[in-house]
XYZ file of C-alpha atoms in Angstrom:
635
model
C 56.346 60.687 -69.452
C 53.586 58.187 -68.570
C 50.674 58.262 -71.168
C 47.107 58.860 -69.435
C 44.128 56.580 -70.046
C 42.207 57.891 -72.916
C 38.653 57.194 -71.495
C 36.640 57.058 -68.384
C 36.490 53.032 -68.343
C 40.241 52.919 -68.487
C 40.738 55.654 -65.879
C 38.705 53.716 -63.651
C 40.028 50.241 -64.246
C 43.306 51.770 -63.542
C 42.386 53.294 -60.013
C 40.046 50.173 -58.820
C 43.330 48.066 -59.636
C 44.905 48.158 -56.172
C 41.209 48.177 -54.616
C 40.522 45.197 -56.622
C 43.824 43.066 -56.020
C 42.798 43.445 -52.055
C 39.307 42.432 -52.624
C 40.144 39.280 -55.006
C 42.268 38.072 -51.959
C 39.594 38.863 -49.663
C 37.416 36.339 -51.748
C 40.533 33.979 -52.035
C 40.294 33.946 -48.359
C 36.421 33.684 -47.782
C 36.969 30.524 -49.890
C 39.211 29.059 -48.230
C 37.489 29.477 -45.038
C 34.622 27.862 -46.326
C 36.668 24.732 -47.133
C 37.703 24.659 -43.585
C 33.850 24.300 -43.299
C 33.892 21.836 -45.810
C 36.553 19.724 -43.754
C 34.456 20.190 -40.554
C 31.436 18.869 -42.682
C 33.366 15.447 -43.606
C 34.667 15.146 -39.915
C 31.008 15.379 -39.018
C 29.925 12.685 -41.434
C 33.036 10.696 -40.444
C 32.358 10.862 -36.969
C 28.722 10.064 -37.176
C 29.319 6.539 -39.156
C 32.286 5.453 -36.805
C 30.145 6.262 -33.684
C 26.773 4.036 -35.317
C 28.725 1.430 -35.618
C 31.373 0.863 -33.459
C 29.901 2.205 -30.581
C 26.228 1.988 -31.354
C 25.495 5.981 -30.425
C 25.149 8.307 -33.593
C 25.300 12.120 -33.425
C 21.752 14.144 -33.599
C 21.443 15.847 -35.784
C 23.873 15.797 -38.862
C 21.897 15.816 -41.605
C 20.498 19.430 -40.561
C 24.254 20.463 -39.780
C 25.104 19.513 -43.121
C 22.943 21.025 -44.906
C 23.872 24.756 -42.930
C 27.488 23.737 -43.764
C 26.370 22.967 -47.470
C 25.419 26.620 -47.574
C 28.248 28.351 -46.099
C 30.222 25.812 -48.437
C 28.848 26.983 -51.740
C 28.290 30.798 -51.483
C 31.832 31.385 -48.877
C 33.407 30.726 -53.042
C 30.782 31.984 -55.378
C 33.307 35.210 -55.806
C 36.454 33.342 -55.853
C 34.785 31.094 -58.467
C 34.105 33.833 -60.531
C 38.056 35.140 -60.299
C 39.165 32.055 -61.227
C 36.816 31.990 -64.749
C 35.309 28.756 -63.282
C 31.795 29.118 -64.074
C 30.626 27.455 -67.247
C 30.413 29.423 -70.507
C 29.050 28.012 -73.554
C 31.348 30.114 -76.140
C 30.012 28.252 -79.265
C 29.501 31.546 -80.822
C 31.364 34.029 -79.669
C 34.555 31.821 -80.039
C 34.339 32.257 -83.730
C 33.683 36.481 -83.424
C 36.238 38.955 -84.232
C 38.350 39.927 -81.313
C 36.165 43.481 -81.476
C 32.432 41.805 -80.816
C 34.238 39.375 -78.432
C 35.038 42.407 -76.361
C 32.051 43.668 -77.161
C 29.782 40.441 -76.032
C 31.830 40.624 -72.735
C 30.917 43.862 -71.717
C 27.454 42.785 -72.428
C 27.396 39.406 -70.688
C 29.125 40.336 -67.630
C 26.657 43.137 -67.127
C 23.661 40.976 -67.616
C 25.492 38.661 -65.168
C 25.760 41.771 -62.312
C 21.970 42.226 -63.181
C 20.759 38.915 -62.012
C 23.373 38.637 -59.758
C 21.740 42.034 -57.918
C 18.441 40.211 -58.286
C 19.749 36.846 -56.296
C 20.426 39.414 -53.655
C 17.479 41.312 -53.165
C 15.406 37.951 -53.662
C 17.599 35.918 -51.098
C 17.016 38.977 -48.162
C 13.390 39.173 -49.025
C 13.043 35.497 -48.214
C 15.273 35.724 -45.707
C 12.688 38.867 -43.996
C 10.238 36.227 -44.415
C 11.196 33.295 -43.204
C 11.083 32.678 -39.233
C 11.555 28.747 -39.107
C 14.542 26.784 -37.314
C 15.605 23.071 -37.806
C 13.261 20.572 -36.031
C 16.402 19.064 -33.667
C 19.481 21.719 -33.541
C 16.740 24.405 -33.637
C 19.010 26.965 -35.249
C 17.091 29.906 -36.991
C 17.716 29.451 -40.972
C 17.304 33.117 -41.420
C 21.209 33.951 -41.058
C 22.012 31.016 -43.472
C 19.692 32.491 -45.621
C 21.589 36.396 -45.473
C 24.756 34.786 -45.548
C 23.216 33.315 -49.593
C 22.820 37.298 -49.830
C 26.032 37.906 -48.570
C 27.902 35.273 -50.814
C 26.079 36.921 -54.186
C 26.855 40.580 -53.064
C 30.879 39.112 -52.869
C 29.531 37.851 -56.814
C 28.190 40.929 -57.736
C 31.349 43.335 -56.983
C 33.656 40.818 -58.646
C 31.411 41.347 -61.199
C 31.579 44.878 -61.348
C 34.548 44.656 -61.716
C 34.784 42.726 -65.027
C 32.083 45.062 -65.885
C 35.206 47.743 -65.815
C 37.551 45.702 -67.080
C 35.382 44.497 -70.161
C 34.210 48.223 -70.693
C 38.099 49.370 -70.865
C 39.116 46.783 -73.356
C 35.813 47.540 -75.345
C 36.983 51.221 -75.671
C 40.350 50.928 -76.488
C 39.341 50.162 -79.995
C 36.728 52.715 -80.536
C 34.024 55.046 -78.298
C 31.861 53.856 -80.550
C 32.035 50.138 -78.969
C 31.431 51.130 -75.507
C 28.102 53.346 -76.656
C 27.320 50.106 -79.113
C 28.245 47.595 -75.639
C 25.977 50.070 -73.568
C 22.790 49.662 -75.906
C 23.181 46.223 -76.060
C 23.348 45.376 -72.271
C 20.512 47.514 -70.977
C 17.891 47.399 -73.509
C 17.457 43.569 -73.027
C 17.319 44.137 -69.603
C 15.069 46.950 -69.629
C 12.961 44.710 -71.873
C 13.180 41.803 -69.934
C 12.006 43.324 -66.662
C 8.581 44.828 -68.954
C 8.170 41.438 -69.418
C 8.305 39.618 -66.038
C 6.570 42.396 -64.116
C 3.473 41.787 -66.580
C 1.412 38.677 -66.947
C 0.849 37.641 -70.480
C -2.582 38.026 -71.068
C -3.736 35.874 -74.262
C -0.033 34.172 -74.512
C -1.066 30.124 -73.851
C 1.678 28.567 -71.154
C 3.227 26.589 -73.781
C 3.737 29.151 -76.379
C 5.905 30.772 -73.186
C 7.578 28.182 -72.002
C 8.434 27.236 -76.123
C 9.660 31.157 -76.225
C 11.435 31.121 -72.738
C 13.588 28.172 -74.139
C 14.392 29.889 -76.918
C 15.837 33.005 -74.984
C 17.577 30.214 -73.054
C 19.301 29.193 -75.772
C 20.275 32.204 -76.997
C 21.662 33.659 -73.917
C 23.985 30.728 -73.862
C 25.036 31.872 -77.400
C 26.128 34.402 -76.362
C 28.799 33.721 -73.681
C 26.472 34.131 -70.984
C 27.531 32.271 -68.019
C 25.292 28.890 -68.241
C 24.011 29.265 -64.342
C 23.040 33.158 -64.523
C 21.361 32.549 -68.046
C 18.887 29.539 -66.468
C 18.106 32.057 -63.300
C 17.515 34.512 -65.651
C 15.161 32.861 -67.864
C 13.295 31.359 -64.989
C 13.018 34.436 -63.508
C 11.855 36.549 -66.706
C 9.500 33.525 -67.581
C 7.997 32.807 -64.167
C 7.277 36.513 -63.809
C 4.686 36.571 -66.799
C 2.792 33.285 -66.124
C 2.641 33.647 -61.950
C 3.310 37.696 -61.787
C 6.322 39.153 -60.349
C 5.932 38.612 -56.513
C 5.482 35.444 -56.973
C 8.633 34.445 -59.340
C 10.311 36.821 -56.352
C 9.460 34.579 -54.027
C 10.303 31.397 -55.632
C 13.332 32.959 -56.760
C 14.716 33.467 -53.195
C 13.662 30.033 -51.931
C 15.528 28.363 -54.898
C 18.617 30.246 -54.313
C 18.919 28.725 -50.438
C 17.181 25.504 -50.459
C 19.658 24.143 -53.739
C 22.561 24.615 -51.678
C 20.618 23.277 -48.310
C 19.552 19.886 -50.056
C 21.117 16.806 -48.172
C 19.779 15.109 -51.167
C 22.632 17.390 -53.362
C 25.352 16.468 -50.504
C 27.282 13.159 -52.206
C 28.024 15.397 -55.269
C 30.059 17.482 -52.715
C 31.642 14.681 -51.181
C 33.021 12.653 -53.866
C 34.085 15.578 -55.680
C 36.370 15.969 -53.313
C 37.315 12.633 -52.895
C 38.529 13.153 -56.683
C 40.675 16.058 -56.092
C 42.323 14.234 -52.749
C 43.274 11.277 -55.036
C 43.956 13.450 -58.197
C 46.822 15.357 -55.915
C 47.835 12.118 -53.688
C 49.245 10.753 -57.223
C 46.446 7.709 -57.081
C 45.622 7.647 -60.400
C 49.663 7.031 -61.340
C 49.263 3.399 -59.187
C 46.130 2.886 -60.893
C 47.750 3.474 -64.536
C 51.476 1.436 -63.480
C 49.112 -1.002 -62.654
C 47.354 -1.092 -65.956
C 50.239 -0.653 -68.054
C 52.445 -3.694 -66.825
C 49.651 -6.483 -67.191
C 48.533 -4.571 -70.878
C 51.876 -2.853 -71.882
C 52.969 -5.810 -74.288
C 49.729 -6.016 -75.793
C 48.908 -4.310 -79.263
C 48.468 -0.977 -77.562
C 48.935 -2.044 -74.937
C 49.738 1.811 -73.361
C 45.958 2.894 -74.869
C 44.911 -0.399 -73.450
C 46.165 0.441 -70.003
C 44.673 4.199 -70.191
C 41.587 3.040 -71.149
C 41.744 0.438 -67.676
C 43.354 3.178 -65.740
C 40.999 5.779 -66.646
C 37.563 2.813 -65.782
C 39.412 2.255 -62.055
C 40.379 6.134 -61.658
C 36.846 6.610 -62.376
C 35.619 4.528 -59.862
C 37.222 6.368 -57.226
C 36.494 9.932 -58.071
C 33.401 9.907 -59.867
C 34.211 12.749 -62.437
C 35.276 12.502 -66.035
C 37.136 15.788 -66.390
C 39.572 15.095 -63.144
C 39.715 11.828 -64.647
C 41.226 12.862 -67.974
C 43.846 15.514 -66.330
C 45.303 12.950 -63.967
C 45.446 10.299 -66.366
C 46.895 12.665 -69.077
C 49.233 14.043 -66.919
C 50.450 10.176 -66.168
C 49.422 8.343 -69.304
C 50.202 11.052 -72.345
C 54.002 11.841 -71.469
C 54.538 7.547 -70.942
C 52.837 7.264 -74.426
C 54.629 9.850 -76.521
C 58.169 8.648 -75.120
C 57.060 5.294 -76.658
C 56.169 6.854 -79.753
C 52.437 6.298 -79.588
C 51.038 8.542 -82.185
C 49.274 11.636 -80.619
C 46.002 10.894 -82.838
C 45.821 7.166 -80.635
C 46.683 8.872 -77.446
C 44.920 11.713 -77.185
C 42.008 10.494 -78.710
C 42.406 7.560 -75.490
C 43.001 9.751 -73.199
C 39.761 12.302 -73.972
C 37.486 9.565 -74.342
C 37.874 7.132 -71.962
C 37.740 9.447 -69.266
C 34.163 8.977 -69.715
C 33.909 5.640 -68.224
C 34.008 7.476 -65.223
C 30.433 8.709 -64.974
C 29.733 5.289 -65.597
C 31.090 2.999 -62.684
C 30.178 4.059 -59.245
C 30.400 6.371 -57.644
C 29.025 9.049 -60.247
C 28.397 12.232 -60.121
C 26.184 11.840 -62.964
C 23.747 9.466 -61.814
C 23.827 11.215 -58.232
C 22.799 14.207 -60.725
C 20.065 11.837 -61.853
C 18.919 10.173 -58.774
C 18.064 13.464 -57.235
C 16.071 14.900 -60.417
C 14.197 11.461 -61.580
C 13.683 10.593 -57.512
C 15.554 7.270 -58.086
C 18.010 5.147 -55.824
C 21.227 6.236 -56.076
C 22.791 3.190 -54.983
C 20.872 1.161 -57.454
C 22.248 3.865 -59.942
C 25.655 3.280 -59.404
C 25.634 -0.942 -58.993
C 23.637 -0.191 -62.627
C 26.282 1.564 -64.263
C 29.026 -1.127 -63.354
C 28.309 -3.458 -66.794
C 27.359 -0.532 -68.844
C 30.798 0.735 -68.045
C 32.536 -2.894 -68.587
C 31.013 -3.195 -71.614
C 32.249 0.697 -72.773
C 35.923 -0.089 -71.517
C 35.710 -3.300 -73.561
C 34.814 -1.504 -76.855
C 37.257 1.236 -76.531
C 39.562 -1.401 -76.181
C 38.520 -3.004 -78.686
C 38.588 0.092 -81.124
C 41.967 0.461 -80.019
C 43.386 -3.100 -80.907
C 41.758 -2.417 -84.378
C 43.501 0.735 -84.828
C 46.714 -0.190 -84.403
C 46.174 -3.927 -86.009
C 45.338 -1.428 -89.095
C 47.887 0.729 -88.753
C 50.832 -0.738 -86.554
C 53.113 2.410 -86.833
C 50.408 4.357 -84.362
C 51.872 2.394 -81.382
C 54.731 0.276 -81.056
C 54.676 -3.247 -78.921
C 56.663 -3.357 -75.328
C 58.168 -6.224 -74.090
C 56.204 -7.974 -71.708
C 56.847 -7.000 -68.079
C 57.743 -9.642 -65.377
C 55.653 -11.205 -63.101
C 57.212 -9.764 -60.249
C 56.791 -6.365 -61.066
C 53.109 -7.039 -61.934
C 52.568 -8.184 -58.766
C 54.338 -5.170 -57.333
C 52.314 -2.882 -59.312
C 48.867 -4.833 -58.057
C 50.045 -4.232 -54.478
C 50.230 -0.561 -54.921
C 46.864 0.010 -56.462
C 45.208 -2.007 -53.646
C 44.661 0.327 -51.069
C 42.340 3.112 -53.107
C 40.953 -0.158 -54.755
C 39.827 -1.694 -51.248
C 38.764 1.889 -50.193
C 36.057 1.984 -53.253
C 35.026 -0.946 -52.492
C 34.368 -0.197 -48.943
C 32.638 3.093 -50.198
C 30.453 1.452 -52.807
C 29.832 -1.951 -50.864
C 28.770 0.162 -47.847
C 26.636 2.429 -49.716
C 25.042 -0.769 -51.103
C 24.766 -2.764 -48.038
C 23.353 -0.363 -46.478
C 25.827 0.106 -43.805
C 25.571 4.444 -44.900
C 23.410 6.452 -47.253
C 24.882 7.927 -50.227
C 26.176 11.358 -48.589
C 27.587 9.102 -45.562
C 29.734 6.716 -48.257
C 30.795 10.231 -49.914
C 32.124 11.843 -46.820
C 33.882 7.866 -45.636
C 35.153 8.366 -49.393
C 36.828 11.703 -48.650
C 38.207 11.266 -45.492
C 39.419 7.948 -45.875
C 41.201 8.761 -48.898
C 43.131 12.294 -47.497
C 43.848 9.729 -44.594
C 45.741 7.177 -46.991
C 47.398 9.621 -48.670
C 48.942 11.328 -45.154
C 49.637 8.141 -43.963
C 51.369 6.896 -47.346
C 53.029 10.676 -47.234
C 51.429 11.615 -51.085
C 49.754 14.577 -49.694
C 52.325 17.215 -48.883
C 50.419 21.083 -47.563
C 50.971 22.556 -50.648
C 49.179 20.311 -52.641
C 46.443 19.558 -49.838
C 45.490 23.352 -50.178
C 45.427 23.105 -54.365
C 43.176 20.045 -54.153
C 40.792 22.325 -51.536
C 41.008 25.179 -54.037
C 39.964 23.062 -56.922
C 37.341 21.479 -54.875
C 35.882 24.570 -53.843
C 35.582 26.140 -57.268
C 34.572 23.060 -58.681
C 32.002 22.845 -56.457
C 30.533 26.190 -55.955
C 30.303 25.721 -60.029
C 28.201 22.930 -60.084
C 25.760 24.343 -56.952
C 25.556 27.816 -59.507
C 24.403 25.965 -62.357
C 22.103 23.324 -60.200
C 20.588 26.900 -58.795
C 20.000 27.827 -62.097
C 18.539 24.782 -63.174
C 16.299 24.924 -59.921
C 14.805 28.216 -61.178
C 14.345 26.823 -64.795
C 12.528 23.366 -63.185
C 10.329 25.898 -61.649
C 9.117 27.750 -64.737
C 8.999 24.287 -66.873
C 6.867 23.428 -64.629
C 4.440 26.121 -64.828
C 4.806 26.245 -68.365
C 3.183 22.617 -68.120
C 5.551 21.319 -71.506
C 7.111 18.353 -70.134
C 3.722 17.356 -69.172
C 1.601 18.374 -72.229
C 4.943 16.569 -74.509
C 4.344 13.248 -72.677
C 0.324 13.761 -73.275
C 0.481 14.139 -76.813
C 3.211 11.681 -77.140
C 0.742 9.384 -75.427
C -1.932 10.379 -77.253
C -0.094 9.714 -81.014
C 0.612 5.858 -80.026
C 4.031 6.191 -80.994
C 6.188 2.785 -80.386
C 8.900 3.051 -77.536
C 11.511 2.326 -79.585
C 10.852 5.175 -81.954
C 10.418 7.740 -79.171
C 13.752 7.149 -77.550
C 15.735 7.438 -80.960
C 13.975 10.485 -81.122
C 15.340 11.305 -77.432
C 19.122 9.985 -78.679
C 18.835 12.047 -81.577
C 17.833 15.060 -79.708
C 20.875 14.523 -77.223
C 22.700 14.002 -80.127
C 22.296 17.314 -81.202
C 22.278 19.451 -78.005
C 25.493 17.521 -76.766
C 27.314 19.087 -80.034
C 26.943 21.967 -78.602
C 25.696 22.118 -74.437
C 28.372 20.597 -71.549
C 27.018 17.874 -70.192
C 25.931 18.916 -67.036
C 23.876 22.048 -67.542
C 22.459 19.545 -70.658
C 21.675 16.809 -67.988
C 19.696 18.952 -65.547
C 17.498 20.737 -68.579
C 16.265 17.275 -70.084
C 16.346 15.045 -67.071
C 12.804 16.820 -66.223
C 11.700 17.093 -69.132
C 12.072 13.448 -70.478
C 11.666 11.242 -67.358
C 7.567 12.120 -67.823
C 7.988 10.416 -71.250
C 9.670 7.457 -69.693
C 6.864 7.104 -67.459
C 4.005 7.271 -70.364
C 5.974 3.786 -71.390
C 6.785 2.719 -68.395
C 10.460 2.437 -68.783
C 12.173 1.361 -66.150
C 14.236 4.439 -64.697
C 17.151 2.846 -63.473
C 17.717 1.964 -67.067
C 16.524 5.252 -68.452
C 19.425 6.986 -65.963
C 22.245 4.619 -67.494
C 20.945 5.655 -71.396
C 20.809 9.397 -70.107
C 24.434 8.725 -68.470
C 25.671 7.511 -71.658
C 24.247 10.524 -73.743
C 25.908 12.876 -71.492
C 29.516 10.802 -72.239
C 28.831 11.598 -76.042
C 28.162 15.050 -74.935
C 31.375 15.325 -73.763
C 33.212 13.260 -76.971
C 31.429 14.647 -79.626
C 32.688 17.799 -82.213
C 32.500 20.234 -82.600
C 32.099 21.113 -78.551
C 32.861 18.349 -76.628
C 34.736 19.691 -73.442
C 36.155 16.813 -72.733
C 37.950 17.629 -76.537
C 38.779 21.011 -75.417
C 40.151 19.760 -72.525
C 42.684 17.863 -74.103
C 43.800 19.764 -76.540
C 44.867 22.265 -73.693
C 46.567 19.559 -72.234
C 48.068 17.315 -74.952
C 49.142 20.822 -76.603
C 47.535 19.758 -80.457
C 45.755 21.170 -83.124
C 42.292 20.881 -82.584
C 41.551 19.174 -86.112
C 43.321 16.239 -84.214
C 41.110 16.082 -81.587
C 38.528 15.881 -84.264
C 40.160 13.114 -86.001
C 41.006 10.785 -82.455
C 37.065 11.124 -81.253
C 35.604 9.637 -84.188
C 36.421 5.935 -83.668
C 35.634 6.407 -79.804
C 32.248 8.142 -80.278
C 31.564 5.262 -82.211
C 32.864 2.862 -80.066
C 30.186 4.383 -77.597
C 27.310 4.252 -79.803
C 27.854 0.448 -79.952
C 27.396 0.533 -75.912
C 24.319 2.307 -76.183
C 22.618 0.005 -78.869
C 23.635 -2.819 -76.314
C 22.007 -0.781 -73.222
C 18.895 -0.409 -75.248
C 18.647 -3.397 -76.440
C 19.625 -5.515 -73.583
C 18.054 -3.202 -70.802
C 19.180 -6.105 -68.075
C 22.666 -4.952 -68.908
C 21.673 -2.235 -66.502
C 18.851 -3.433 -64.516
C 20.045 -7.230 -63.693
C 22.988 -6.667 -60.961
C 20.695 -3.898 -59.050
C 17.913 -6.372 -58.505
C 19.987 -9.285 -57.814
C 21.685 -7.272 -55.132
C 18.686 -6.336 -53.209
């Protein structure tokens, strides 16, 4: 006889089940359609660029097009994202709870996330009730684009729901008492929180809000909040008290379309999927068999490789966290069946994965460009010595290592010539194609979105024609894309919505007035800006950390008239410690997943690689040409 549930959450999981298996391939499907949107998008860009310049007659219109297919890109996988368990969580916390208040903590979270997930809803239709205009050439109505926002966080909000059941269920099993406990705890904030935003703080300064409404910030993301719906949620709760609630509903809705409308935002798209197309067309392998038969014979000579392989793989997908899977997936088994110790590979292959944000194109400095108003193309020719000089030092860390301790990784024989030749021959087509990218972007032959959508279509084109790209794989490296993306668009949303209540809150501002005002030397103010990345990267990703301080710190840089190009390499930098440094380094976590080792050891391989990267950043700051010489000579 087949026990019954014991409670109302489990009866309820258990007959949504089948409901709920139908609806998560509904959203599996939604995605994917998108992504055939996506595809249209980069034979758009594609088409455009060939038709300029071969035949001297561009398409009208693109960049609006793009920006409608930008939309249905993001929010056609906002569900499916959230199925997958894409969306960044910052678990510092909760990680170390008892299994009972973890349960507990997700019941809570995932309600809070259906609450604002109900509010980017009812926000996104009011603005789209509102708004009557059309592009200036396709003259399509942006009113449908905007519902179709609406429609992509209703999909959210019932997947949602759903792990609103699910979390409830688990909660109970252990005791009646938790679900009653997980109730409290989930609507009184909320209840709380909308007192708050529907009243204007009479008598509270702006600062003293915007102090407390980074506070609650902070501790939403303790507790295992998803990062994006904890920045909409504070800039929501926040902007309602200093501007009144119609207006943060208002500002609310526009944020949630125009993010995801932004040409400015469209490169990030582009090259991320340029990284998945060469992550799955096995590009990064003729990268690292390159690297490892000119350095193999050296004294770690299979680190020394990585940490080459990892710089070039870099180059051509712009992202440090595809950049440590392929490489570990390439690098790690070659390493261990040479007997590298796991504490020199791992440590390698984690770290130098970083370089990546570093040499162009990066998705970092695009990140950058956008929120600082810089040149993206003079951010990525700045990166390319900054990154040089990081590859050398984690080279050089590694040749110390194992000149230390020769037992961490044994010496190859030397390979011959032939085969290194060989090897250089297969790495040189996805070499030539970033240089066409990056050379183009620079010469000005295509803007930055242009180069990323040449980027992506050129390189699913080499890998058809070299046959690395079989359907089944083609279709993973569109799944990953579109998660991957739709994650980044959630949290840039979010970020959008905190910008706007910084801003009101007037603290960047007011910090760079009274930093102006105290006469402090330069020098002293941006070890006090290292020190406070320092800290936050210990325990915020990088990205989410990246958007919060960009805006807060570039008015600073401008009270001492730092150069910004430079500025965006230091920030670029911090954010590669972020993701290096214990105790929560993803790129750490990462690893460990991978590499399948204790995570003390992950500790223990970061530590002369962190270093190695705080030498790069004393030589950024105090050689600022080291950034700024290469984009001014180019010009």
């Amino acid at each position: 006889m087949v026990a019954q549930p014991a409670n109302i959450f489990e009866r309820l999981e258990q007959s949504l089940e089948p409901a709920a298996r139908r609806y998560e391939k509904f959203c599996r499907l939604l995605s994917a359609a998108g992504m055939a949107v996506f595809m249209l998008m980069v034979a758009l860009t594609f088409a455009d660029v060939f038709l300029r310049y071969f035949f001297h007659n561009s398409l009208n219109g693109t960049v609006e097009a793009t920006e409608l297919f930008m939309v249905v890109v993001v929010f056609s996988s906002i569900a499916y994202t959230q199925w997958t368990r894409n969306h960044v969580v910052m678990d510092v916390l909760t990680a170390s709870m008892t299994p009972r208040w973890q349960n507990i903590w997700e019941a809570v979270t995932a309600f809070w996330s259906v609450v604002v997930a109900a509010l980017c809803v009812y926000t996104s239709i009011r603005y789209g009730q509102r708004t009557s205009s059309m592009t200036a050439v396709l003259q399509v109505p942006l009113r449908p684009f905007i519902y179709f926002v609406a429609f992509g966080f209703f999909t959210l909000l019932l997947t949602q729901l759903w792990d609103v059941v699910r979390a409830m269920a688990k909660t109970t099993r252990n005791s009646p008492k938790d679900a009653v406990l997980a109730c409290f705890l989930a609507v009184v904030p909320v209840l709380v929180a909308w007192e708050f935003s529907s009243h204007r703080m009479v008598g509270m300064s702006t600062v003293t809000l915007g102090i407390l409404g980074i506070v609650v910030m902070f501790a939403l993301f303790l507790t295992g909040m998803p990062v994006a719906f904890a920045l909409m949620a504070t800039g929501f709760i926040f902007s309602g008290m200093l501007r009144g609630l119609p207006a943060a509903v208002n500002m609310y809705g526009k944020a949630m379309y125009s993010t995801s409308a932004s040409y400015a935002w469209a490169p990030l798209m582009f090259f991320m999927l340029m990284g998945y197309f060469c992550f799955y067309g096995d590009f990064g392998k003729d990268l690292y068999t390159c690297a490892r038969r000119w350095l193999g014979h050296l004294r770690g000579g299979l680190a020394q490789g990585s940490v080459c392989a990892c710089a070039a793989f870099g180059a051509v997908v712009g992202d440090v966290l595809s950049g440590s899977i392929a490489m570990s997936a390439i690098a790690l088994p070659e390493m261990r069946r040479n007997k590298y110790d796991d504490t020199l590979a791992v440590g390698t292959l984690a770290c130098s994965s970083t370089i990546g944000a570093l040499i162009p194109p990066s998705t970092t400095f695009i990140l950058y460009g956008v929120l600082a108003e810089q040149s993206i193309a003079d951010l990525f020719m700045a990166g390319v010595f900054p990154g040089l000089i990081c590859t050398f030092f984690f080279m050089l860390v590694i040749w110390g290592m194992v000149y230390r301790n020769p037992s961490l990784a044994p010496r190859l024989p030397k390979e011959p010539l032939k085969d290194r030749l060989i090897s250089l021959r297969a790495a040189f087509p996805i070499i030539a194609l970033f240089v066409l990218v990056i050379g183009g972007i620079y010469g000005g032959m295509f803007t930055p979105t242009e180069g990323g959508g040449i980027g992506a279509a050129g390189t699913l084109i080499l890998a058809l024609l070299l046959r690395r790209l079989s359907w089944k794989n083609f279709v993973k490296s569109m799944n990953s894309s579109a998660v991957f993306i739709t994650m980044c668009f959630t949290v840039l949303t979010g970020a959008t919505v905190l910008g706007a209540f910084m801003t009101l809150s007037r603290i960047p501002q007011l910090l760079a007035g009274a930093i102006a005002s105290m006469g402090m030397p330069g020098w002293l103010t941006m070890c006090a800006i290292i020190v406070v990345l320092l800290i936050l990267g210990c325990f915020i990703p990088s990205m989410p950390l990246l958007l919060i301080c960009v805006p807060i710190f570039v008015p600073i840089a401008h009270v001492y008239d730092w150069n910004l190009i430079w500025f965006g390499v230091v920030m670029a930098l911090m954010m590669n410690m972020a993701g290096i440094t214990p105790p929560f380094g993803i790129n750490l976590f990462v690893m460990k997943g991978l590499a399948d080792v204790p995570l003390s050891v992950m500790y223990r391989s970061s530590v002369p690689f962190v270093v190695a990267l705080m030498l790069c950043i004393i030589v950024v700051l105090a050689f600022p040409a080291m950034a700024t010489w290469l984009p001014a000579a180019l010009r």
